[in-house]
mmCIF file of C-alpha atoms in Angstrom:
data_model
loop_
_atom_site.group_PDB
_atom_site.id
_atom_site.type_symbol
_atom_site.label_atom_id
_atom_site.label_comp_id
_atom_site.label_asym_id
_atom_site.label_seq_id
_atom_site.Cartn_x
_atom_site.Cartn_y
_atom_site.Cartn_z
ATOM 1 C CA MET W 234 185.371 231.956 62.407
ATOM 2 C CA ASP W 235 182.627 231.652 65.033
ATOM 3 C CA GLU W 236 183.780 234.459 67.298
ATOM 4 C CA LEU W 237 183.833 236.996 64.396
ATOM 5 C CA ALA W 238 180.383 235.755 63.277
ATOM 6 C CA THR W 239 179.068 236.320 66.753
ATOM 7 C CA TRP W 240 180.767 239.786 66.975
ATOM 8 C CA LEU W 241 179.416 240.894 63.613
ATOM 9 C CA ALA W 242 175.917 240.263 64.963
ATOM 10 C CA ASP W 243 176.600 243.022 67.361
ATOM 11 C CA PRO W 244 179.671 244.928 66.408
ATOM 12 C CA ASP W 245 181.067 246.746 69.413
ATOM 13 C CA PRO W 246 184.719 247.871 68.976
ATOM 14 C CA ALA W 247 185.227 247.330 72.559
ATOM 15 C CA THR W 248 184.528 243.555 72.383
ATOM 16 C CA PHE W 249 186.321 242.820 69.188
ATOM 17 C CA PRO W 250 187.681 239.133 69.533
ATOM 18 C CA TYR W 251 191.427 239.929 69.131
ATOM 19 C CA ALA W 252 192.624 236.704 70.672
ATOM 20 C CA PRO W 253 190.793 234.225 68.392
ATOM 21 C CA VAL W 254 191.624 236.281 65.284
ATOM 22 C CA VAL W 255 195.420 236.287 66.138
ATOM 23 C CA ALA W 256 195.227 232.446 66.988
ATOM 24 C CA GLY W 257 193.574 231.930 63.595
ATOM 25 C CA PHE W 258 196.285 233.771 61.701
ATOM 26 C CA HIS W 259 199.135 232.204 63.624
ATOM 27 C CA GLY W 260 197.667 228.684 62.986
ATOM 28 C CA THR W 261 197.925 228.895 59.332
ATOM 29 C CA GLY W 262 200.052 231.928 58.619
ATOM 30 C CA LYS W 263 198.565 235.071 56.948
ATOM 31 C CA HIS W 264 199.002 233.637 53.397
ATOM 32 C CA PHE W 265 196.758 230.712 54.151
ATOM 33 C CA VAL W 266 193.925 232.341 56.168
ATOM 34 C CA ALA W 267 190.588 231.252 54.767
ATOM 35 C CA GLN W 268 188.842 233.522 52.398
ATOM 36 C CA HIS W 269 185.645 233.313 54.503
ATOM 37 C CA THR W 270 187.621 234.663 57.484
ATOM 38 C CA LEU W 271 189.121 237.525 55.338
ATOM 39 C CA LYS W 272 185.637 238.438 54.193
ATOM 40 C CA GLN W 273 184.465 238.539 57.820
ATOM 41 C CA LEU W 274 187.305 240.847 58.653
ATOM 42 C CA ALA W 275 186.507 243.013 55.871
ATOM 43 C CA LEU W 276 182.856 243.325 57.050
ATOM 44 C CA ALA W 277 184.211 244.024 60.410
ATOM 45 C CA ARG W 278 186.282 247.004 59.100
ATOM 46 C CA GLU W 279 183.326 248.380 57.521
ATOM 47 C CA ALA W 280 181.247 247.988 60.647
ATOM 48 C CA ILE W 281 183.526 250.075 62.829
ATOM 49 C CA ARG W 282 184.111 252.720 60.119
ATOM 50 C CA GLY W 283 183.023 256.036 61.687
ATOM 51 C CA THR W 284 182.865 254.689 65.214
ATOM 52 C CA THR W 285 185.055 255.582 68.224
ATOM 53 C CA ALA W 286 186.984 252.299 67.807
ATOM 54 C CA PRO W 287 190.463 252.197 69.482
ATOM 55 C CA ALA W 288 192.987 253.604 67.053
ATOM 56 C CA VAL W 289 194.701 250.230 66.799
ATOM 57 C CA LEU W 290 191.706 248.322 65.641
ATOM 58 C CA PRO W 291 191.146 249.945 62.157
ATOM 59 C CA ARG W 292 194.961 249.899 61.557
ATOM 60 C CA TRP W 293 195.176 246.303 62.556
ATOM 61 C CA LEU W 294 192.387 245.243 60.319
ATOM 62 C CA ASP W 295 194.197 246.955 57.361
ATOM 63 C CA VAL W 296 197.375 245.021 58.260
ATOM 64 C CA LEU W 297 195.312 241.676 58.407
ATOM 65 C CA LEU W 298 193.539 242.600 55.129
ATOM 66 C CA ASP W 299 196.711 243.642 53.158
ATOM 67 C CA LYS W 300 196.642 240.658 50.794
ATOM 68 C CA TRP W 301 192.837 240.700 50.460
ATOM 69 C CA ASP W 302 193.113 244.308 49.521
ATOM 70 C CA ASP W 303 196.043 243.678 47.119
ATOM 71 C CA ARG W 304 198.237 246.207 48.862
ATOM 72 C CA TYR W 305 200.592 243.896 50.685
ATOM 73 C CA ASP W 306 204.057 245.331 51.158
ATOM 74 C CA TYR W 307 206.999 245.644 53.519
ATOM 75 C CA ARG W 308 205.275 248.099 55.784
ATOM 76 C CA SER W 309 202.228 245.989 56.083
ATOM 77 C CA TYR W 310 204.139 242.692 56.446
ATOM 78 C CA LEU W 311 205.878 244.325 59.516
ATOM 79 C CA ALA W 312 202.730 245.918 60.794
ATOM 80 C CA LEU W 313 204.814 249.048 61.134
ATOM 81 C CA SER W 314 201.601 251.149 61.486
ATOM 82 C CA LEU W 315 200.914 249.530 64.805
ATOM 83 C CA LEU W 316 204.397 250.070 66.434
ATOM 84 C CA PRO W 317 205.335 253.126 68.470
ATOM 85 C CA LEU W 318 208.165 254.166 66.240
ATOM 86 C CA PRO W 319 210.286 257.192 67.193
ATOM 87 C CA GLY W 320 207.946 260.148 66.059
ATOM 88 C CA THR W 321 208.913 263.680 65.346
ATOM 89 C CA ASP W 322 211.189 264.819 68.204
ATOM 90 C CA ALA W 323 214.924 264.099 67.846
ATOM 91 C CA GLY W 324 215.379 264.798 71.606
ATOM 92 C CA SER W 325 213.263 261.858 72.651
ATOM 93 C CA ALA W 326 213.979 259.720 69.614
ATOM 94 C CA LEU W 327 216.716 257.581 71.343
ATOM 95 C CA VAL W 328 214.621 256.857 74.345
ATOM 96 C CA ALA W 329 211.716 255.777 72.173
ATOM 97 C CA ARG W 330 214.069 253.631 70.071
ATOM 98 C CA ASP W 331 215.529 251.878 73.065
ATOM 99 C CA ARG W 332 212.118 251.135 74.662
ATOM 100 C CA LEU W 333 210.689 249.636 71.447
ATOM 101 C CA VAL W 334 213.979 247.787 70.638
ATOM 102 C CA ALA W 335 214.042 246.277 74.117
ATOM 103 C CA GLY W 336 210.444 245.246 73.772
ATOM 104 C CA LEU W 337 210.959 243.677 70.406
ATOM 105 C CA LEU W 338 213.970 241.695 71.556
ATOM 106 C CA GLY W 339 212.455 240.702 74.850
ATOM 107 C CA ASP W 340 209.486 239.336 72.853
ATOM 108 C CA VAL W 341 211.441 237.403 70.329
ATOM 109 C CA LEU W 342 213.937 236.048 72.666
ATOM 110 C CA GLY W 343 211.023 235.018 75.009
ATOM 111 C CA PHE W 344 209.555 233.173 72.150
ATOM 112 C CA GLU W 345 212.781 231.332 71.484
ATOM 113 C CA HIS W 346 212.923 230.519 75.406
ATOM 114 C CA ASP W 347 209.388 229.192 75.365
ATOM 115 C CA ALA W 348 209.721 227.256 72.137
ATOM 116 C CA ALA W 349 213.000 225.486 73.503
ATOM 117 C CA ALA W 350 211.274 224.697 76.746
ATOM 118 C CA GLY W 351 208.017 223.371 75.024
ATOM 119 C CA ARG W 352 205.941 226.031 76.476
ATOM 120 C CA THR W 353 204.575 227.099 73.132
ATOM 121 C CA ALA W 354 203.132 225.400 69.993
ATOM 122 C CA LEU W 355 203.267 228.670 67.946
ATOM 123 C CA LEU W 356 205.060 228.333 64.514
ATOM 124 C CA PRO W 357 206.168 224.710 65.101
ATOM 125 C CA GLU W 358 208.020 223.949 61.650
ATOM 126 C CA MET W 359 211.818 223.608 61.835
ATOM 127 C CA ARG W 360 212.525 224.461 65.433
ATOM 128 C CA PRO W 361 216.264 225.367 66.094
ATOM 129 C CA GLY W 362 218.380 223.250 68.200
ATOM 130 C CA PRO W 363 219.743 224.319 71.554
ATOM 131 C CA ASP W 364 223.008 225.554 70.218
ATOM 132 C CA LEU W 365 221.257 227.905 67.800
ATOM 133 C CA VAL W 366 218.908 229.110 70.527
ATOM 134 C CA ALA W 367 221.851 229.806 72.705
ATOM 135 C CA LYS W 368 223.554 231.822 70.014
ATOM 136 C CA ARG W 369 220.403 233.858 69.531
ATOM 137 C CA PHE W 370 220.109 234.637 73.211
ATOM 138 C CA ARG W 371 223.807 235.951 73.114
ATOM 139 C CA LEU W 372 223.374 238.114 70.020
ATOM 140 C CA GLY W 373 220.071 239.477 70.961
ATOM 141 C CA LEU W 374 221.195 240.310 74.492
ATOM 142 C CA LYS W 375 224.249 242.175 73.041
ATOM 143 C CA VAL W 376 221.940 244.570 71.316
ATOM 144 C CA ALA W 377 219.442 244.827 74.220
ATOM 145 C CA ARG W 378 221.908 245.480 77.091
ATOM 146 C CA PRO W 379 223.137 248.980 76.034
ATOM 147 C CA ALA W 380 219.650 250.063 75.326
ATOM 148 C CA LEU W 381 218.492 248.902 78.776
ATOM 149 C CA ALA W 382 221.321 250.574 80.388
ATOM 150 C CA ARG W 383 220.425 253.970 78.827
ATOM 151 C CA LEU W 384 216.902 253.363 80.107
ATOM 152 C CA GLY W 385 218.119 252.669 83.545
ATOM 153 C CA ALA W 386 216.669 249.127 83.330
ATOM 154 C CA GLY W 387 219.590 246.936 83.664
ATOM 155 C CA PRO W 388 221.828 245.290 84.269
ATOM 156 C CA LEU W 389 220.783 241.873 83.173
ATOM 157 C CA ALA W 390 222.151 238.580 84.630
ATOM 158 C CA ASP W 391 225.307 237.216 83.262
ATOM 159 C CA ASP W 392 223.524 233.854 82.602
ATOM 160 C CA ASP W 393 221.716 234.222 79.091
ATOM 161 C CA GLY W 394 218.662 232.220 79.974
ATOM 162 C CA THR W 395 218.109 234.286 83.237
ATOM 163 C CA ALA W 396 219.001 237.388 81.313
ATOM 164 C CA VAL W 397 216.237 236.737 78.780
ATOM 165 C CA THR W 398 213.870 236.242 81.603
ATOM 166 C CA GLY W 399 214.961 239.479 83.010
ATOM 167 C CA LEU W 400 214.641 241.305 79.597
ATOM 168 C CA ARG W 401 211.066 240.116 79.284
ATOM 169 C CA THR W 402 210.313 241.493 82.737
ATOM 170 C CA ALA W 403 211.980 244.886 81.772
ATOM 171 C CA MET W 404 209.899 244.987 78.689
ATOM 172 C CA ARG W 405 206.683 244.720 80.559
ATOM 173 C CA ARG W 406 207.790 247.599 82.812
ATOM 174 C CA LEU W 407 208.944 249.745 80.046
ATOM 175 C CA LEU W 408 205.906 249.576 77.722
ATOM 176 C CA GLY W 409 202.350 250.489 78.640
ATOM 177 C CA PRO W 410 199.332 248.360 77.992
ATOM 178 C CA ASP W 411 198.603 249.772 74.622
ATOM 179 C CA GLU W 412 202.189 249.324 73.545
ATOM 180 C CA LEU W 413 202.310 245.746 74.678
ATOM 181 C CA ARG W 414 199.073 245.062 72.864
ATOM 182 C CA ALA W 415 200.408 246.625 69.609
ATOM 183 C CA LEU W 416 203.451 244.390 70.094
ATOM 184 C CA ASP W 417 201.380 241.324 70.389
ATOM 185 C CA LEU W 418 199.222 242.302 67.391
ATOM 186 C CA SER W 419 202.306 243.086 65.221
ATOM 187 C CA ILE W 420 203.694 239.578 64.754
ATOM 188 C CA LEU W 421 201.791 238.145 61.720
ATOM 189 C CA PRO W 422 203.964 235.579 59.811
ATOM 190 C CA VAL W 423 202.895 234.399 56.481
ATOM 191 C CA TYR W 424 203.647 230.882 57.276
ATOM 192 C CA VAL W 425 204.214 228.522 60.359
ATOM 193 C CA SER W 426 208.110 228.347 60.194
ATOM 194 C CA HIS W 427 209.598 229.048 63.601
ATOM 195 C CA ASP W 428 212.257 231.353 62.153
ATOM 196 C CA GLU W 429 209.855 233.706 60.545
ATOM 197 C CA TYR W 430 209.102 235.136 64.118
ATOM 198 C CA LEU W 431 212.767 236.108 64.405
ATOM 199 C CA PHE W 432 212.843 237.519 60.843
ATOM 200 C CA ILE W 433 209.916 239.803 61.560
ATOM 201 C CA ARG W 434 211.119 241.051 64.947
ATOM 202 C CA VAL W 435 214.560 241.715 63.610
ATOM 203 C CA LEU W 436 213.244 243.742 60.673
ATOM 204 C CA GLN W 437 211.103 245.749 63.144
ATOM 205 C CA VAL W 438 214.112 246.400 65.224
ATOM 206 C CA PHE W 439 215.891 247.754 62.098
ATOM 207 C CA GLU W 440 213.005 249.948 61.049
ATOM 208 C CA THR W 441 212.876 251.275 64.674
ATOM 209 C CA THR W 442 216.472 252.266 64.503
ATOM 210 C CA PHE W 443 216.129 253.759 61.023
ATOM 211 C CA ALA W 444 213.332 255.945 62.262
ATOM 212 C CA MET W 445 215.642 257.146 65.031
ATOM 213 C CA LEU W 446 218.467 257.885 62.753
ATOM 214 C CA VAL W 447 216.308 259.880 60.413
ATOM 215 C CA LEU W 448 215.340 262.109 63.318
ATOM 216 C CA ARG W 449 218.925 262.594 64.387
ATOM 217 C CA LEU W 450 220.166 263.376 60.844
ATOM 218 C CA ARG W 451 217.450 266.090 60.379
ATOM 219 C CA ALA W 452 218.430 267.510 63.664
ATOM 220 C CA GLY W 453 221.974 267.595 62.533
ATOM 221 C CA ILE W 454 221.087 269.540 59.325
ATOM 222 C CA THR W 455 219.128 272.077 61.481
ATOM 223 C CA ALA W 456 222.191 272.406 63.927
ATOM 224 C CA LEU W 457 224.481 273.034 60.808
ATOM 225 C CA ASP W 458 222.167 275.629 59.401
ATOM 226 C CA ASP W 459 222.279 277.412 62.703
ATOM 227 C CA ARG W 460 226.275 276.874 62.903
ATOM 228 C CA ALA W 461 225.792 274.862 66.115
ATOM 229 C CA TRP W 462 228.882 272.702 65.399
ATOM 230 C CA ALA W 463 229.022 270.831 68.629
ATOM 231 C CA VAL W 464 225.207 270.068 68.511
ATOM 232 C CA ALA W 465 225.465 268.826 64.982
ATOM 233 C CA ALA W 466 228.626 266.680 65.812
ATOM 234 C CA GLY W 467 226.539 265.300 68.747
ATOM 235 C CA HIS W 468 223.498 264.284 66.617
ATOM 236 C CA VAL W 469 225.534 262.545 64.018
ATOM 237 C CA SER W 470 227.758 260.867 66.387
ATOM 238 C CA VAL W 471 224.848 259.490 68.118
ATOM 239 C CA ALA W 472 223.507 258.115 64.814
ATOM 240 C CA ALA W 473 226.911 256.588 64.161
ATOM 241 C CA ARG W 474 227.110 255.097 67.508
ATOM 242 C CA ILE W 475 223.713 253.566 67.497
ATOM 243 C CA LEU W 476 224.016 252.113 63.918
ATOM 244 C CA THR W 477 227.329 250.451 65.009
ATOM 245 C CA GLU W 478 225.894 249.262 68.176
ATOM 246 C CA SER W 479 222.918 247.618 66.174
ATOM 247 C CA ALA W 480 225.422 245.664 64.076
ATOM 248 C CA PRO W 481 224.927 242.364 66.064
ATOM 249 C CA THR W 482 221.328 242.438 64.966
ATOM 250 C CA PHE W 483 222.396 241.361 61.544
ATOM 251 C CA SER W 484 224.334 238.506 63.220
ATOM 252 C CA LEU W 485 221.138 237.600 65.049
ATOM 253 C CA LEU W 486 219.342 237.520 61.798
ATOM 254 C CA ALA W 487 222.133 235.485 60.221
ATOM 255 C CA THR W 488 221.166 232.505 62.603
ATOM 256 C CA MET W 489 218.105 231.997 60.486
ATOM 257 C CA GLN W 490 218.185 228.450 59.051
ATOM 258 C CA VAL W 491 218.345 228.839 55.280
ATOM 259 C CA GLU W 492 215.829 226.156 54.525
ATOM 260 C CA SER W 493 213.380 227.690 56.848
ATOM 261 C CA PHE W 494 213.926 231.204 55.299
ATOM 262 C CA ARG W 495 213.679 229.898 51.778
ATOM 263 C CA THR W 496 210.339 228.223 52.510
ATOM 264 C CA PHE W 497 208.452 231.136 54.209
ATOM 265 C CA ARG W 498 209.758 233.830 51.730
ATOM 266 C CA GLU W 499 207.822 232.111 48.997
ATOM 267 C CA PHE W 500 204.797 233.635 50.546
ATOM 268 C CA THR W 501 206.286 237.114 51.111
ATOM 269 C CA VAL W 502 206.688 238.100 47.413
ATOM 270 C CA GLY W 503 205.591 241.836 47.191
ATOM 271 C CA ALA W 504 207.276 242.846 50.508
ATOM 272 C CA SER W 505 210.922 243.718 50.445
ATOM 273 C CA ALA W 506 213.333 245.789 52.462
ATOM 274 C CA ILE W 507 213.871 247.835 49.289
ATOM 275 C CA GLN W 508 210.535 249.396 50.182
ATOM 276 C CA SER W 509 211.907 250.719 53.626
ATOM 277 C CA ARG W 510 210.992 254.296 53.672
ATOM 278 C CA ASN W 511 213.097 255.205 56.626
ATOM 279 C CA TYR W 512 216.238 253.685 55.202
ATOM 280 C CA ARG W 513 215.721 255.565 51.876
ATOM 281 C CA LEU W 514 215.239 258.752 53.872
ATOM 282 C CA LEU W 515 218.442 258.042 55.819
ATOM 283 C CA GLU W 516 220.232 257.527 52.542
ATOM 284 C CA SER W 517 218.791 260.747 50.956
ATOM 285 C CA LEU W 518 219.384 262.825 54.131
ATOM 286 C CA CYS W 519 223.211 262.224 53.786
ATOM 287 C CA ARG W 520 223.465 263.579 50.222
ATOM 288 C CA LEU W 521 221.466 264.001 47.169
ATOM 289 C CA PRO W 522 221.356 260.743 45.103
ATOM 290 C CA ASP W 523 222.522 260.737 41.782
ATOM 291 C CA ASP W 524 220.137 260.662 38.879
ATOM 292 C CA ASP W 525 220.620 257.069 38.164
ATOM 293 C CA ARG W 526 220.105 256.139 41.745
ATOM 294 C CA LEU W 527 216.995 258.268 41.855
ATOM 295 C CA ALA W 528 215.555 256.542 38.857
ATOM 296 C CA SER W 529 216.403 253.027 40.342
ATOM 297 C CA ALA W 530 214.103 250.432 41.931
ATOM 298 C CA ALA W 531 215.283 251.814 45.403
ATOM 299 C CA PHE W 532 213.454 254.970 44.918
ATOM 300 C CA HIS W 533 210.684 253.534 42.616
ATOM 301 C CA ASN W 534 209.663 251.552 45.728
ATOM 302 C CA THR W 535 209.667 254.591 48.035
ATOM 303 C CA PRO W 536 207.797 257.259 45.833
ATOM 304 C CA ASP W 537 207.227 259.701 48.585
ATOM 305 C CA VAL W 538 210.964 259.832 49.359
ATOM 306 C CA ARG W 539 211.715 260.297 45.654
ATOM 307 C CA GLU W 540 209.329 263.339 45.620
ATOM 308 C CA GLN W 541 210.910 264.845 48.574
ATOM 309 C CA VAL W 542 214.387 264.566 46.940
ATOM 310 C CA ARG W 543 212.914 266.031 43.730
ATOM 311 C CA HIS W 544 211.348 269.018 45.645
ATOM 312 C CA GLY W 545 214.581 269.931 47.472
ATOM 313 C CA LEU W 546 215.169 267.727 50.350
ATOM 314 C CA ARG W 547 217.902 269.323 52.386
ATOM 315 C CA THR W 548 220.813 267.031 53.206
ATOM 316 C CA LEU W 549 223.818 266.852 55.622
ATOM 317 C CA GLU W 550 226.241 267.353 52.875
ATOM 318 C CA GLN W 551 224.507 270.617 51.666
ATOM 319 C CA ALA W 552 224.266 271.924 55.109
ATOM 320 C CA TYR W 553 227.970 271.137 55.883
ATOM 321 C CA THR W 554 229.082 272.615 52.715
ATOM 322 C CA GLU W 555 227.301 275.812 53.198
ATOM 323 C CA ALA W 556 228.439 276.157 56.781
ATOM 324 C CA VAL W 557 232.106 275.719 56.075
ATOM 325 C CA GLY W 558 232.028 278.201 53.141
ATOM 326 C CA PRO W 559 234.321 278.082 50.157
ATOM 327 C CA ALA W 560 236.832 275.354 49.791
ATOM 328 C CA ASP W 561 239.876 277.629 49.655
ATOM 329 C CA ARG W 562 238.994 278.953 53.049
ATOM 330 C CA ASN W 563 240.116 277.270 56.243
ATOM 331 C CA PRO W 564 237.223 275.513 57.917
ATOM 332 C CA PRO W 565 235.546 277.345 60.897
ATOM 333 C CA ALA W 566 236.405 276.455 64.440
ATOM 334 C CA GLY W 567 234.231 273.531 65.617
ATOM 335 C CA ALA W 568 234.101 271.905 62.323
ATOM 336 C CA GLU W 569 236.568 269.231 62.937
ATOM 337 C CA PRO W 570 234.281 267.129 65.442
ATOM 338 C CA VAL W 571 231.605 267.441 62.666
ATOM 339 C CA VAL W 572 233.941 265.920 60.068
ATOM 340 C CA ALA W 573 234.746 263.024 62.507
ATOM 341 C CA ALA W 574 231.144 262.340 63.236
ATOM 342 C CA PHE W 575 230.340 262.288 59.427
ATOM 343 C CA ARG W 576 233.190 259.882 58.678
ATOM 344 C CA ALA W 577 232.224 257.609 61.572
ATOM 345 C CA PHE W 578 228.660 257.538 60.420
ATOM 346 C CA ALA W 579 229.680 256.914 56.706
ATOM 347 C CA ALA W 580 231.853 253.970 57.880
ATOM 348 C CA ALA W 581 229.010 252.583 59.894
ATOM 349 C CA VAL W 582 226.657 252.725 56.798
ATOM 350 C CA ARG W 583 229.088 251.092 54.602
ATOM 351 C CA ARG W 584 229.575 248.231 57.181
ATOM 352 C CA TRP W 585 225.846 247.967 57.429
ATOM 353 C CA ARG W 586 225.532 247.567 53.666
ATOM 354 C CA GLN W 587 228.250 245.050 53.418
ATOM 355 C CA THR W 588 226.855 242.911 56.104
ATOM 356 C CA HIS W 589 223.438 243.026 54.481
ATOM 357 C CA TYR W 590 224.937 241.993 51.232
ATOM 358 C CA ARG W 591 226.770 238.994 52.762
ATOM 359 C CA LEU W 592 223.760 237.830 54.580
ATOM 360 C CA ALA W 593 221.670 238.016 51.316
ATOM 361 C CA VAL W 594 224.242 235.955 49.521
ATOM 362 C CA ARG W 595 224.011 233.321 52.150
ATOM 363 C CA MET W 596 220.334 233.287 52.348
ATOM 364 C CA LEU W 597 219.335 233.903 48.651
ATOM 365 C CA GLY W 598 222.071 232.757 46.615
ATOM 366 C CA ASP W 599 221.164 233.698 42.998
ATOM 367 C CA ARG W 600 217.470 233.900 43.822
ATOM 368 C CA THR W 601 215.567 237.179 42.972
ATOM 369 C CA GLY W 602 214.276 239.478 45.758
ATOM 370 C CA THR W 603 210.787 239.482 47.004
ATOM 371 C CA GLY W 604 210.350 243.051 46.008
ATOM 372 C CA TYR W 605 210.558 242.153 42.349
ATOM 373 C CA THR W 606 214.260 243.172 42.394
ATOM 374 C CA GLU W 607 217.154 241.089 41.045
ATOM 375 C CA GLY W 608 218.254 240.222 44.620
ATOM 376 C CA THR W 609 221.880 240.090 45.508
ATOM 377 C CA PRO W 610 223.384 241.844 42.317
ATOM 378 C CA TYR W 611 221.291 244.877 43.375
ATOM 379 C CA LEU W 612 222.758 244.753 46.850
ATOM 380 C CA SER W 613 226.234 244.310 45.508
ATOM 381 C CA ARG W 614 225.893 247.579 43.505
ATOM 382 C CA ALA W 615 224.220 249.421 46.296
ATOM 383 C CA ARG W 616 227.074 248.690 48.762
ATOM 384 C CA THR W 617 229.454 250.883 46.571
ATOM 385 C CA ILE W 618 227.401 253.978 46.602
ATOM 386 C CA PRO W 619 229.224 256.740 48.550
ATOM 387 C CA VAL W 620 227.395 257.850 51.579
ATOM 388 C CA PHE W 621 228.840 261.346 50.983
ATOM 389 C CA LEU W 622 230.562 262.609 47.905
ATOM 390 C CA ASN W 623 232.880 265.075 49.780
ATOM 391 C CA ASP W 624 236.204 263.164 50.267
ATOM 392 C CA ASP W 625 236.589 265.049 53.646
ATOM 393 C CA LEU W 626 233.420 263.413 54.964
ATOM 394 C CA ASP W 627 233.747 259.791 53.643
ATOM 395 C CA ASP W 628 236.857 257.713 53.056
ATOM 396 C CA ALA W 629 235.178 255.866 50.394
ATOM 397 C CA ALA W 630 233.914 258.821 48.360
ATOM 398 C CA GLY W 631 236.783 259.126 46.026
ATOM 399 C CA ALA W 632 237.335 255.444 45.336
ATOM 400 C CA ALA W 633 233.680 254.294 45.180
ATOM 401 C CA GLY W 634 231.814 253.818 42.029
ATOM 402 C CA ARG W 635 228.404 255.452 41.795
ATOM 403 C CA THR W 636 225.253 253.432 40.825
#
């Protein structure tokens, strides 16, 4: 790549040729980028080591070079290290989630809008028809609207096409320049199929939501330990509401064309949702996994979460059980809303798992997963795992099998 060669002759982080590199990756897909270009990028990474480069540049180069480094996985495929995910503060987690979700959805629906109007040549293979694009608008806006309302950035127009334009405008107001750049740099499909753009952005929405849920569940545990029943109920209720509110995102993902998905997924082997650290934390913060589950592929693929569990990760179920005291004693005043919140959250998780399984059956059939798992049989078993073991907290706890 000429621009990289020129930059390497005088490597100043402030003048790095982001746009030509992005265009090069988009032109072929990450899987097919020339080895010479990857070698140039590896040299660029060495050149900025120890400099005062913008924080995004070394992280982005690591994402670009994941296959070159033989460390390609779900996190690098989704460029999660670039995104402003909810951090450590449960109080601001929902705002952070809503801002990023609005940005991700505004970007992907904007891409759909531009492609349908012939305004972009990006990812040209298997463009969807107008009916499918209209369905994507409707489902994406259904998730975006409540997030925008909480941010005070709505309402959007009733007409979906106009609403997508409004969402893009709102996105540029809500996110700062560095966040918008990170968003632009975080879409790195492995191939040139149109629908992979949707696939990546929806998975990034999922990860953003999971990160927020983890913070709320942790805050719920702390509140239970403090016997702050109303606060605990509030945190878990918000988690249940946002997970339920996010359900149409799966419907949006289900609009992918099966042939397109099966084409680009051939080049995503090594990256799988089973490697989602935040989802595994979400599962583990509800209750301690059984030994068989802890030894399964799910935790093998998230070793840091497995170690947290082994070293005494505190859970909602533990905190609740200790807070209510012995089973033969009446629950303390204020416990009832907590139980209702737990049950609502458990139901939302079960629906999420079931929807994921149904989508995988449609898309994968009997194909194996890209994370070296067996695919849909794994998801079929996982959907039966109780969210909580206490019958009071989860309607399915008594009846469900354990895997």
